[in-house]
JSON list of C-alpha atoms in Angstrom, two decimals:
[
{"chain": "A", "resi": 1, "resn": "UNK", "atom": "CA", "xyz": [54.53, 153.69, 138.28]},
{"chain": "A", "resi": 2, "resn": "UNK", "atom": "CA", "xyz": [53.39, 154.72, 141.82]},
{"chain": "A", "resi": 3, "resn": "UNK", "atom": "CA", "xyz": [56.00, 156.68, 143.58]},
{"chain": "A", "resi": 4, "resn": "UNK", "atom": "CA", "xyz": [56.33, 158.13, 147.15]},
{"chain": "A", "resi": 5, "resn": "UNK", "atom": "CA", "xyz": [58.03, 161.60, 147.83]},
{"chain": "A", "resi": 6, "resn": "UNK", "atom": "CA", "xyz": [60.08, 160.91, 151.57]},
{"chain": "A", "resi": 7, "resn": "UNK", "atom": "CA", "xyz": [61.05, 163.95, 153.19]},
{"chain": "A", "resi": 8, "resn": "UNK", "atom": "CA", "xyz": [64.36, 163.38, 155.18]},
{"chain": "A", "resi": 9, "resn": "UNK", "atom": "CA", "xyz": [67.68, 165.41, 155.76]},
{"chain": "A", "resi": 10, "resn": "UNK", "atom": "CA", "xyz": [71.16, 164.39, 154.64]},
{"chain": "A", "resi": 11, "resn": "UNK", "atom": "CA", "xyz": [73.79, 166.05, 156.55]},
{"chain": "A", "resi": 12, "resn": "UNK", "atom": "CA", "xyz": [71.40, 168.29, 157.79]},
{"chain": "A", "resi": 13, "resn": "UNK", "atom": "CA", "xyz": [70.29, 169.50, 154.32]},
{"chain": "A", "resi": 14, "resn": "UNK", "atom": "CA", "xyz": [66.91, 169.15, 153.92]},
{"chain": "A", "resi": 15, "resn": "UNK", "atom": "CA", "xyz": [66.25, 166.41, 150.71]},
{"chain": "A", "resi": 16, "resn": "UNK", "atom": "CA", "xyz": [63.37, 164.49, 149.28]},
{"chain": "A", "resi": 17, "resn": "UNK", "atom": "CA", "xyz": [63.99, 160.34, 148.39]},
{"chain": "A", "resi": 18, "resn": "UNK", "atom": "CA", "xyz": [61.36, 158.93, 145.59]},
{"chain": "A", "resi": 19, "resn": "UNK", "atom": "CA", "xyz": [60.63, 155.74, 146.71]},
{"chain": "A", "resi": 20, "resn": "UNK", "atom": "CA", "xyz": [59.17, 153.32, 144.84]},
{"chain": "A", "resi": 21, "resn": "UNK", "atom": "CA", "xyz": [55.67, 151.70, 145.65]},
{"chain": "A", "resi": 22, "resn": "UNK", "atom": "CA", "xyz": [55.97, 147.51, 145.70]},
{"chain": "A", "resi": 23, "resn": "UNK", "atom": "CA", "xyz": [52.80, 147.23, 146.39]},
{"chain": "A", "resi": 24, "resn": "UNK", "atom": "CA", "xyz": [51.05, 149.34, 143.76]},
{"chain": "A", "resi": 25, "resn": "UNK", "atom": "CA", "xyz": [53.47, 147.12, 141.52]},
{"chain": "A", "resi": 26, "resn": "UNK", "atom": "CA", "xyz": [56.28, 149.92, 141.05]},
{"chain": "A", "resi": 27, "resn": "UNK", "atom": "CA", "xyz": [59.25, 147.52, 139.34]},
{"chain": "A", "resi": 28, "resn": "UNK", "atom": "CA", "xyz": [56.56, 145.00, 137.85]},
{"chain": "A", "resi": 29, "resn": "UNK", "atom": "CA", "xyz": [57.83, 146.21, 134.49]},
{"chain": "A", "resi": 30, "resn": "UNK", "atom": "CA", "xyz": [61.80, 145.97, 135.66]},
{"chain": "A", "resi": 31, "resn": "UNK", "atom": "CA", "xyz": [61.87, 142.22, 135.02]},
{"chain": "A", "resi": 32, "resn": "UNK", "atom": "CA", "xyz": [65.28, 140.98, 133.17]},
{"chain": "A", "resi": 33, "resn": "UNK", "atom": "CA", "xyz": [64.86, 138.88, 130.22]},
{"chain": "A", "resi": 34, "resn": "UNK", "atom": "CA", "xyz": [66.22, 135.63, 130.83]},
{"chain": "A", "resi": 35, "resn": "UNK", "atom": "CA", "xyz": [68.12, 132.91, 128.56]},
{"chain": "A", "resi": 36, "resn": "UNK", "atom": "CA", "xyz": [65.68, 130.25, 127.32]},
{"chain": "A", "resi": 37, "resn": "UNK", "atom": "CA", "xyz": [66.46, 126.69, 128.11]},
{"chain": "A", "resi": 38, "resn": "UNK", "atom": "CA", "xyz": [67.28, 124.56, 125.33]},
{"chain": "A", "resi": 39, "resn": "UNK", "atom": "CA", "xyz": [67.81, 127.87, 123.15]},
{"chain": "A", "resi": 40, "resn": "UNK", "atom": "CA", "xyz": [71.36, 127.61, 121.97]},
{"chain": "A", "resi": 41, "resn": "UNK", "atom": "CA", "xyz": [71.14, 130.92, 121.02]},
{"chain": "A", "resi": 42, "resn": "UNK", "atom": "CA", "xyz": [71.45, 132.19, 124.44]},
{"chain": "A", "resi": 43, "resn": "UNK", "atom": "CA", "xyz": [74.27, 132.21, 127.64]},
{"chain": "A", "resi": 44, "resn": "UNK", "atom": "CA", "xyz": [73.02, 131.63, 130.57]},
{"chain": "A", "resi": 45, "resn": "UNK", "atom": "CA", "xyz": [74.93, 132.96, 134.02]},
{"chain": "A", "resi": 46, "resn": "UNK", "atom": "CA", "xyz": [75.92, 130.29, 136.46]},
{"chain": "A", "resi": 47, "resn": "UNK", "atom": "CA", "xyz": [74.63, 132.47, 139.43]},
{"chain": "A", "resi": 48, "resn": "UNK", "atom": "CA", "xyz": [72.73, 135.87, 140.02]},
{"chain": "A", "resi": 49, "resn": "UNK", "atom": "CA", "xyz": [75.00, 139.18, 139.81]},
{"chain": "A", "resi": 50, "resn": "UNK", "atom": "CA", "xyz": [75.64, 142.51, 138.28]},
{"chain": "A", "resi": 51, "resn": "UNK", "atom": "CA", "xyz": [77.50, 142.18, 134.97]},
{"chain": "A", "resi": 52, "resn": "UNK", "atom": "CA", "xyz": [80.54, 143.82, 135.94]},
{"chain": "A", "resi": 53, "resn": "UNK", "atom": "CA", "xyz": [81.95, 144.31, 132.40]},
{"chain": "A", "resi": 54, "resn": "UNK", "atom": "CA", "xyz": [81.10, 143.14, 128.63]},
{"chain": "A", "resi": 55, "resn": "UNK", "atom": "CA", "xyz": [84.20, 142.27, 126.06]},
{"chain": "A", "resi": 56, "resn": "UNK", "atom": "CA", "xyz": [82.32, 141.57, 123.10]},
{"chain": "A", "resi": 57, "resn": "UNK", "atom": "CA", "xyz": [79.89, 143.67, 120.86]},
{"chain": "A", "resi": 58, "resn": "UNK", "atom": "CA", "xyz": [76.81, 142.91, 118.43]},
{"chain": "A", "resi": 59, "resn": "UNK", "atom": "CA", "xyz": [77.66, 141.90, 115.19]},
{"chain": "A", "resi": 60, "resn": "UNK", "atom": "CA", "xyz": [81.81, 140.70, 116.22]},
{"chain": "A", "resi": 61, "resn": "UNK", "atom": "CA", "xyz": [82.61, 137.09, 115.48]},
{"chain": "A", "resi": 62, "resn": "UNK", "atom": "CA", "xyz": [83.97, 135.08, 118.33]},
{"chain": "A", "resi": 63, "resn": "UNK", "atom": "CA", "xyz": [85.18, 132.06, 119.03]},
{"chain": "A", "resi": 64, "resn": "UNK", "atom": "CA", "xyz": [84.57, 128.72, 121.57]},
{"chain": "A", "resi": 65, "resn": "UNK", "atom": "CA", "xyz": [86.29, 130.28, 124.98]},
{"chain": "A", "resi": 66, "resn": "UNK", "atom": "CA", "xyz": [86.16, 134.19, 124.04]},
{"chain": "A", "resi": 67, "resn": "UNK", "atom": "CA", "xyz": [85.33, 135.85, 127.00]},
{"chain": "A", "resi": 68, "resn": "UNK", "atom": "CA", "xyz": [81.69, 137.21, 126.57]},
{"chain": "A", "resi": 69, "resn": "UNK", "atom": "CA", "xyz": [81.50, 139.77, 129.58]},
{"chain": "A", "resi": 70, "resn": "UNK", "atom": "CA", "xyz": [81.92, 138.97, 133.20]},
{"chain": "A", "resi": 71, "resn": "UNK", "atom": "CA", "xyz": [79.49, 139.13, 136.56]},
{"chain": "A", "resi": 72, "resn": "UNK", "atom": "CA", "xyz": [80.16, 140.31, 140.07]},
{"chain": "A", "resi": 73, "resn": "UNK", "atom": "CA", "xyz": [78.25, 138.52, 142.88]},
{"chain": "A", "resi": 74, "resn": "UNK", "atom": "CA", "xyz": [78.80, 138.34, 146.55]},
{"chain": "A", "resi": 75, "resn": "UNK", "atom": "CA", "xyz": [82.28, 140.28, 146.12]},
{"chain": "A", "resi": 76, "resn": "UNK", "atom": "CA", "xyz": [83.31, 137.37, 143.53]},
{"chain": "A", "resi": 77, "resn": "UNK", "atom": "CA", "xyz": [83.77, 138.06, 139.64]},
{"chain": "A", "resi": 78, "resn": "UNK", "atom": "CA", "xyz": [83.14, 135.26, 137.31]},
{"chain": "A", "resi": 79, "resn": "UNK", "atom": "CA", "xyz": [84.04, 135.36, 133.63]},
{"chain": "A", "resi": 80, "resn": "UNK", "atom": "CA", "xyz": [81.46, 133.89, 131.50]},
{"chain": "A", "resi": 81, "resn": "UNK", "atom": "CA", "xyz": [83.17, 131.92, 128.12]},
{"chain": "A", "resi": 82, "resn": "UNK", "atom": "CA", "xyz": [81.48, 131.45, 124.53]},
{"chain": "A", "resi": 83, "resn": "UNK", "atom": "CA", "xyz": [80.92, 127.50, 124.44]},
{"chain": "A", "resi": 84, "resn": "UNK", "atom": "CA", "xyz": [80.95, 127.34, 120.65]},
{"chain": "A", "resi": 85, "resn": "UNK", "atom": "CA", "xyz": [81.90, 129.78, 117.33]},
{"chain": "A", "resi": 86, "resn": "UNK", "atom": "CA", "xyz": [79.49, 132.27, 116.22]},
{"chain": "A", "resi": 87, "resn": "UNK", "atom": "CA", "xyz": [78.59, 135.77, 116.15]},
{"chain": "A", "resi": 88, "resn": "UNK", "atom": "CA", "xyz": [76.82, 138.08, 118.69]},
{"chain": "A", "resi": 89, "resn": "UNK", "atom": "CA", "xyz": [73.73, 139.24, 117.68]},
{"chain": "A", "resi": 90, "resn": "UNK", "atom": "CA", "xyz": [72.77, 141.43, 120.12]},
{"chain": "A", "resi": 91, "resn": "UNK", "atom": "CA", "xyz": [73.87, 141.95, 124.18]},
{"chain": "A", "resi": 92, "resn": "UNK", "atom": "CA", "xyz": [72.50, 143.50, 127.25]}
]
């Protein structure tokens, strides 16, 4: 990963930001996996965000409308719900 050392001051303390490279393709390897359409094994979100907080972990048994974990985007938190029954597997 190509980084660059940027000398600055923060509150007039001298400090030195690591910046990542885009164009050297710093982050190429950062990609997210994504839920597979038409793989009812996975949730997909309704919209981009940070996930904000996870209720459930690997290996629990839920049930259709458990809350799974919940994503922030845009200042707006949205729950996301298990559609069926099953088990979790694994989580992000």
């Amino acid at each position: 990963m190509w980084v660059h050392s940027v000398p600055g001051k923060v509150e007039r303390q001298p400090r030195i930001a690591k910046v990542p490279d885009r164009v050297h393709g710093a982050g190429a390897k950062a990609r997210r996996p994504k839920a597979e359409p038409g793989n009812p094994a996975h949730v997909a979100a309704p919209m981009p965000g940070v996930i904000s907080g996870v209720s459930v972990s690997a290996g629990r048994k839920i049930q259709a409308g458990d809350v799974l974990l919940s994503i922030e985007a845009m200042k707006m938190e949205t729950a996301l719900h298990a559609d069926r029954d099953g088990k979790v597997t694994e989580g992000w």
